[in-house]
Short mmCIF file of C-alpha atoms and ligand atoms in Angstrom, two decimals:
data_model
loop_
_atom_site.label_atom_id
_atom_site.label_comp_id
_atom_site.label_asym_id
_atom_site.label_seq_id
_atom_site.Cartn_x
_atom_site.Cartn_y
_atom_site.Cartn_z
CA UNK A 1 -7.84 27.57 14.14
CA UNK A 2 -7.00 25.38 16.72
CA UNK A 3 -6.84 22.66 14.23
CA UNK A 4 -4.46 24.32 12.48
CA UNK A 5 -2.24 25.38 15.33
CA UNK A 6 -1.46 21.85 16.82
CA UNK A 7 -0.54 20.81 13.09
CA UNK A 8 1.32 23.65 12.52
CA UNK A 9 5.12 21.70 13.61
CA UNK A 10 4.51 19.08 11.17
CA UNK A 11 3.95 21.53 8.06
CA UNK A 12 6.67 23.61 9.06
CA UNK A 13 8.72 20.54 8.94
CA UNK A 14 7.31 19.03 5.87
CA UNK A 15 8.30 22.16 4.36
CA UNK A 16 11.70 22.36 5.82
CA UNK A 17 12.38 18.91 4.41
CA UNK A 18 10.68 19.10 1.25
CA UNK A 19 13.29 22.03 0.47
CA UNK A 20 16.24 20.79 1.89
CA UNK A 21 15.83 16.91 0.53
CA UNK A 22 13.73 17.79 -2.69
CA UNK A 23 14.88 14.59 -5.07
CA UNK A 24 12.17 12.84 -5.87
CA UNK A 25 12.34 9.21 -5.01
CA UNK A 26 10.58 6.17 -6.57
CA UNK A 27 8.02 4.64 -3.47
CA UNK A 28 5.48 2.47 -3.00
CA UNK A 29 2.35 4.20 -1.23
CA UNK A 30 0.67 1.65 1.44
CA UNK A 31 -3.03 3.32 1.43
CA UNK A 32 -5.73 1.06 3.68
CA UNK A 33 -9.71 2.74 3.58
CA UNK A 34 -10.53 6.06 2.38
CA UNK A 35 -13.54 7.40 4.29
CA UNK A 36 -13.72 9.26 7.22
CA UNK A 37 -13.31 6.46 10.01
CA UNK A 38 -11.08 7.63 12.72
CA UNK A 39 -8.29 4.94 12.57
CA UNK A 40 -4.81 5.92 11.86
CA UNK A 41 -4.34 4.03 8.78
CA UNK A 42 -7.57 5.78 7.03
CA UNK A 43 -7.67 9.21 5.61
CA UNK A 44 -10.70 11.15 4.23
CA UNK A 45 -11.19 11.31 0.75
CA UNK A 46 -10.79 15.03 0.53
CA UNK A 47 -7.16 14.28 1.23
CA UNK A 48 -6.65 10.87 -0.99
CA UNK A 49 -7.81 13.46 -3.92
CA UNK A 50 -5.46 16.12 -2.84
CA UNK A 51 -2.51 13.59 -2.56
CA UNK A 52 -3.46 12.12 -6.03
CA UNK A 53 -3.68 15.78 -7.37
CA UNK A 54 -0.38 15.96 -6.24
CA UNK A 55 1.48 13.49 -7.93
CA UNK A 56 -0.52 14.41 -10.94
CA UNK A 57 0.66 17.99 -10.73
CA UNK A 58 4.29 16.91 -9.77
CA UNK A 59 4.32 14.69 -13.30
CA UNK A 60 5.14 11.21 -11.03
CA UNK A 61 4.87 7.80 -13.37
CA UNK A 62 2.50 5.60 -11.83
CA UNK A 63 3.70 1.99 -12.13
CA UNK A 64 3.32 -1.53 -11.99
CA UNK A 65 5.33 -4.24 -12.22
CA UNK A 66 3.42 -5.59 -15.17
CA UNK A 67 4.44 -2.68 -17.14
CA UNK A 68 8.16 -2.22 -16.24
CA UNK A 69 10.97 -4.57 -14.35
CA UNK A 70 12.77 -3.17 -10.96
CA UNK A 71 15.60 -2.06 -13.64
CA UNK A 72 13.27 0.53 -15.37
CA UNK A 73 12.50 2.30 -12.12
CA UNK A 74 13.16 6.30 -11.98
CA UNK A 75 13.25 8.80 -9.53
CA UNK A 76 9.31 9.97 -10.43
CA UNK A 77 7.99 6.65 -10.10
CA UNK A 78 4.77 5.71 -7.90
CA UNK A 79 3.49 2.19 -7.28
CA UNK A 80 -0.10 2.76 -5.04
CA UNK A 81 -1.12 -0.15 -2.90
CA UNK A 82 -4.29 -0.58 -0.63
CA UNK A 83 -4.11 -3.17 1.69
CA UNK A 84 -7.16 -5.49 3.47
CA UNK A 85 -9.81 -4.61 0.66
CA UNK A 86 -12.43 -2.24 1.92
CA UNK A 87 -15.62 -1.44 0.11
CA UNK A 88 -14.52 2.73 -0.14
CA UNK A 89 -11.90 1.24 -2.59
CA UNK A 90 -14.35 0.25 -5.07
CA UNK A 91 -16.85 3.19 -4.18
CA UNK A 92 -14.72 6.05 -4.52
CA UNK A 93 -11.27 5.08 -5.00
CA UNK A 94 -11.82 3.28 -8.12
CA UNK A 95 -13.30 6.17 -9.82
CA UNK A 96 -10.99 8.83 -8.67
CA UNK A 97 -8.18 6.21 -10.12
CA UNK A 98 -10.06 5.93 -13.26
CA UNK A 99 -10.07 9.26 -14.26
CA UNK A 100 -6.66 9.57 -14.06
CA UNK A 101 -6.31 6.02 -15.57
CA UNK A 102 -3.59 5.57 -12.52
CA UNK A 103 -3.35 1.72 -12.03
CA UNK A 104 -2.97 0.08 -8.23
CA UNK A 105 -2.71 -2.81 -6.32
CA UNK A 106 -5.40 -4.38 -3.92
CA UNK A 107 -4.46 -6.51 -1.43
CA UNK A 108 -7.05 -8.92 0.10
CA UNK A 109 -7.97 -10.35 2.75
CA UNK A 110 -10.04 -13.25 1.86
CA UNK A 111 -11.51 -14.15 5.05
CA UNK A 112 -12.92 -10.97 5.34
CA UNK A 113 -14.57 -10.43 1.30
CA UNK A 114 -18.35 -9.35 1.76
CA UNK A 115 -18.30 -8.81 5.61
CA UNK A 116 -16.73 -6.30 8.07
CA UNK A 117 -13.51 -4.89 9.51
CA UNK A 118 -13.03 -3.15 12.06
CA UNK A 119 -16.72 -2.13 11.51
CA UNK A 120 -16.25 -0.91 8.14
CA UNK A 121 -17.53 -2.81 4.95
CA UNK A 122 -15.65 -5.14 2.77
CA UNK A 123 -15.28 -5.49 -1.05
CA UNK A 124 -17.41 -8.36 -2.15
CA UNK A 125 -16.51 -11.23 -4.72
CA UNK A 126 -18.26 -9.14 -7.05
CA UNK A 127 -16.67 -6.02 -6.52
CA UNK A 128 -12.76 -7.81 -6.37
CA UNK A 129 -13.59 -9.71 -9.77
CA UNK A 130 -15.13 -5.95 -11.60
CA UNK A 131 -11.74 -4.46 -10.26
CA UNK A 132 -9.74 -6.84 -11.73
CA UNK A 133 -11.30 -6.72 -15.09
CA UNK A 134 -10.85 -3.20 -15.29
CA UNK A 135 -7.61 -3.77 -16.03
CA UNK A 136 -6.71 -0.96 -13.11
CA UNK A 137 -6.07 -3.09 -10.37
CA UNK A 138 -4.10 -5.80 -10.14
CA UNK A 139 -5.46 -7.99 -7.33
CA UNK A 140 -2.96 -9.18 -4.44
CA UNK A 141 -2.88 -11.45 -1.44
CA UNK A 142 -2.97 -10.60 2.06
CA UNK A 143 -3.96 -13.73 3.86
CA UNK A 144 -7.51 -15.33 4.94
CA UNK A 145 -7.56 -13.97 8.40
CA UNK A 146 -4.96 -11.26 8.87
CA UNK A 147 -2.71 -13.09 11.23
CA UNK A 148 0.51 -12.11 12.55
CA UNK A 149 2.53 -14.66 10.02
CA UNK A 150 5.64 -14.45 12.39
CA UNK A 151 3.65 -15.97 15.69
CA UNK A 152 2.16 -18.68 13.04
CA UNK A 153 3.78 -22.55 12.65
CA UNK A 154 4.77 -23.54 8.92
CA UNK A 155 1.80 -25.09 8.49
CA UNK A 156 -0.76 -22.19 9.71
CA UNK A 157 1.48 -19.79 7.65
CA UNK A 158 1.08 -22.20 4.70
CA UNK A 159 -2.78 -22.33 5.09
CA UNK A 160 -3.24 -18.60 5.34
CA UNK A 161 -0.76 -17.80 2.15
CA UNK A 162 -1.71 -20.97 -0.56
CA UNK A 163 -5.52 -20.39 0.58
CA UNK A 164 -5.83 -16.97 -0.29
CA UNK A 165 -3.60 -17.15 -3.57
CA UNK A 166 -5.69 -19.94 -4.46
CA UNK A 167 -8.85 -18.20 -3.54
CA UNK A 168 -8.60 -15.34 -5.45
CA UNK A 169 -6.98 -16.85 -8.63
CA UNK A 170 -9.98 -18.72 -8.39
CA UNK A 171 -11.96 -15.40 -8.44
CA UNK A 172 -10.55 -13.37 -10.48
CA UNK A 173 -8.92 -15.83 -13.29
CA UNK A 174 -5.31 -14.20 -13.08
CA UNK A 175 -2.09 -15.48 -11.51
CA UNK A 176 -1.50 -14.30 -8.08
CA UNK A 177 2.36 -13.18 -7.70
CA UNK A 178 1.93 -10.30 -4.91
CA UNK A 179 1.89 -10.44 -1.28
CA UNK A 180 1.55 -7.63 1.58
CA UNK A 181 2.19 -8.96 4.63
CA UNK A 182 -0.30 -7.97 7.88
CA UNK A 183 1.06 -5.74 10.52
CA UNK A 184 4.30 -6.22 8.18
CA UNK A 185 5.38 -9.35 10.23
CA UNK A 186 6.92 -12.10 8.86
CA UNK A 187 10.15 -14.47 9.49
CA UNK A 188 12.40 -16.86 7.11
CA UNK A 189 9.51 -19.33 6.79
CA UNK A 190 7.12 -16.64 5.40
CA UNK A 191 9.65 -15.77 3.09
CA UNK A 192 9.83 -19.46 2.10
CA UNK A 193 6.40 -20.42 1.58
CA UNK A 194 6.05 -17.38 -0.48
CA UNK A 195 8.63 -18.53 -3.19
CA UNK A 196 7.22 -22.35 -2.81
CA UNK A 197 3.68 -21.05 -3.67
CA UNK A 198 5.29 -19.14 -6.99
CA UNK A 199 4.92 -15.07 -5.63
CA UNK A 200 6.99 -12.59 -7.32
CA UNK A 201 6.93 -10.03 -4.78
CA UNK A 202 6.00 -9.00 -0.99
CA UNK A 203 5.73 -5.45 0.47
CA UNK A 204 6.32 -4.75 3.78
CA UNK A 205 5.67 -1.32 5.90
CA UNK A 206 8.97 0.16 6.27
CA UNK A 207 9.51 3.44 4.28
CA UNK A 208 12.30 2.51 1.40
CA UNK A 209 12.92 3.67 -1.36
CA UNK A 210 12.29 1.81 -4.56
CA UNK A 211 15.76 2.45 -6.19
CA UNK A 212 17.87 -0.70 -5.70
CA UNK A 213 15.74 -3.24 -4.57
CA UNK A 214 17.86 -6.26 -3.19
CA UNK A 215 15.27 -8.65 -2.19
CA UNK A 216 11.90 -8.38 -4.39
CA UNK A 217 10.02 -10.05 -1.03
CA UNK A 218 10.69 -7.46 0.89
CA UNK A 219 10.04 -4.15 -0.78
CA UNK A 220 9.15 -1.28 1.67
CA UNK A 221 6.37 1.02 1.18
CA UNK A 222 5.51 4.49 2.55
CA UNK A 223 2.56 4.45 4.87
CA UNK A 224 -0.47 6.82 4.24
CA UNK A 225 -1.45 7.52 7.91
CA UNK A 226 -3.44 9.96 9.19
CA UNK A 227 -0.20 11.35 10.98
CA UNK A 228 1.89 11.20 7.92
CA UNK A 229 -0.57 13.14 5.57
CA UNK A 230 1.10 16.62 6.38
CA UNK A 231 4.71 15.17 4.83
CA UNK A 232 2.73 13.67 1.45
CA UNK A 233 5.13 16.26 -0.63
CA UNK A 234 8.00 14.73 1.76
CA UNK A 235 6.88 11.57 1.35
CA UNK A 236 7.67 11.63 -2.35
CA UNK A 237 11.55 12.65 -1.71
CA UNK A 238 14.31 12.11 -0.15
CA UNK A 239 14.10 14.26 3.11
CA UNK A 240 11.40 11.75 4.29
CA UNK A 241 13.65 9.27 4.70
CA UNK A 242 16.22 10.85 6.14
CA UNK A 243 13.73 12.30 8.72
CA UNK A 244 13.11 8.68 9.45
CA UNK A 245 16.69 7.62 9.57
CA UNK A 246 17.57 11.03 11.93
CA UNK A 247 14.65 10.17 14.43
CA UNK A 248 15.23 6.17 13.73
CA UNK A 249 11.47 6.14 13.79
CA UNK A 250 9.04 4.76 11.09
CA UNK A 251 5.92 6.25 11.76
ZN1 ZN B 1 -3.78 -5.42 6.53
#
């Protein structure tokens, strides 16, 4: 009960919004581990199958850029992203995905494959190449060691972007033209590097919509956070961005 009292402001509001600003909008969904670890970016997996109920139910195209060009975008179109590569992504992500034969993007971390983050377990080399065959997830970069890129020299910022394309096109036997950067931080020469090394595109974590897309390295996405999970319905429309614009706050 309590639960549901301190809560209550935020549904009210989701609803509000979800009625008043109801056109769908094509986003990009940032999602990090699904399990029931108590940082902000992860949500339980009871919720990650509600929210992919929901766009099931509410008829949304799930894309990728393999399939269609930034000109074929509509209103009801989803791109899903998870970013780091955690182990729940393979375990119970991948099958959820699968039965909805909904396609996504992983972005790695290559320093961390097989180990630990933030206490929680990683994909393994074995894992990221089975993904990747499955023809479901298209495999991005996301640096070796999850550095702030914008605090980084040209050289560091070189290492930890050609490494980890190399790395996994090694791996997985498929060109690497994605890129998410960490914390979202980046500056000109990140941008730079990025179209030296041959990426296509780079996703930051500003909500955006994905209509009119004027620079294909910086393409916002919506964050999945454990404080934005009672606005998914929001999310997915227009009144979530003008809540963010009205409070100037991207939470
Ligand atoms: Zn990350």
């Amino acid at each position: 009960m309590i639960k549901i009292l301190k809560h209550l402001p935020a549904i009210i509001l989701n609803k509000i919004l979800a009625k008043v600003y109801s056109t769908p909008i094509p986003v990009v969904l940032m999602y990090h581990s699904v399990s029931d670890a108590q940082f902000l970016s992860t949500i339980p997996f009871s919720l990650f199958r509600k929210q992919i109920d929901c766009l099931f139910r509410k008829k949304r195209r799930i894309i990728t850029f393999d399939d269609i060009s930034f000109k074929e975008i509509n209103n009801k179109d989803v791109l899903l992203t998870f970013d780091d590569g955690y182990l729940d992504n393979y375990e119970v992500v991948y099958p959820l995905l699968d039965k909805y034969n909904y396609k996504a993007i992983v972005f790695i971390t290559t320093g961390f494959i097989g180990k630990k983050f933030k206490n929680l377990p990683m994909l393994s080399k074995h894992h990221i190449r089975e993904m990747a065959e499955s023809g479901l997830f298209k495999i991005g970069a996301h640096t070796v060691n999850h550095p702030k890129l914008n605090k980084l020299s040209y050289k560091e910022q070189k290492f930890e972007i050609e490494y980890s394309k190399k790395f996994l096109e090694d791996l997985v036997g498929m060109e690497i033209v994605d890129f998410a950067y960490p914390f979202g931080k980046y500056n000109e020469i990140t941008l730079q590097i990025l179209q030296e090394r041959g990426f296509k595109r780079a996703y930051t974590v500003i909500p955006s919509s994905l209509k009119n897309i004027c620079n294909p390295f910086l393409i916002g996405r919506m964050p999945i956070l454990k404080t934005t999970t009672h606005y998914f319905e929001t999310l997915l429309c227009e009144g979530y961005l003008k809540y963010c614009n009205y409070r100037r706050v991207y939470p």
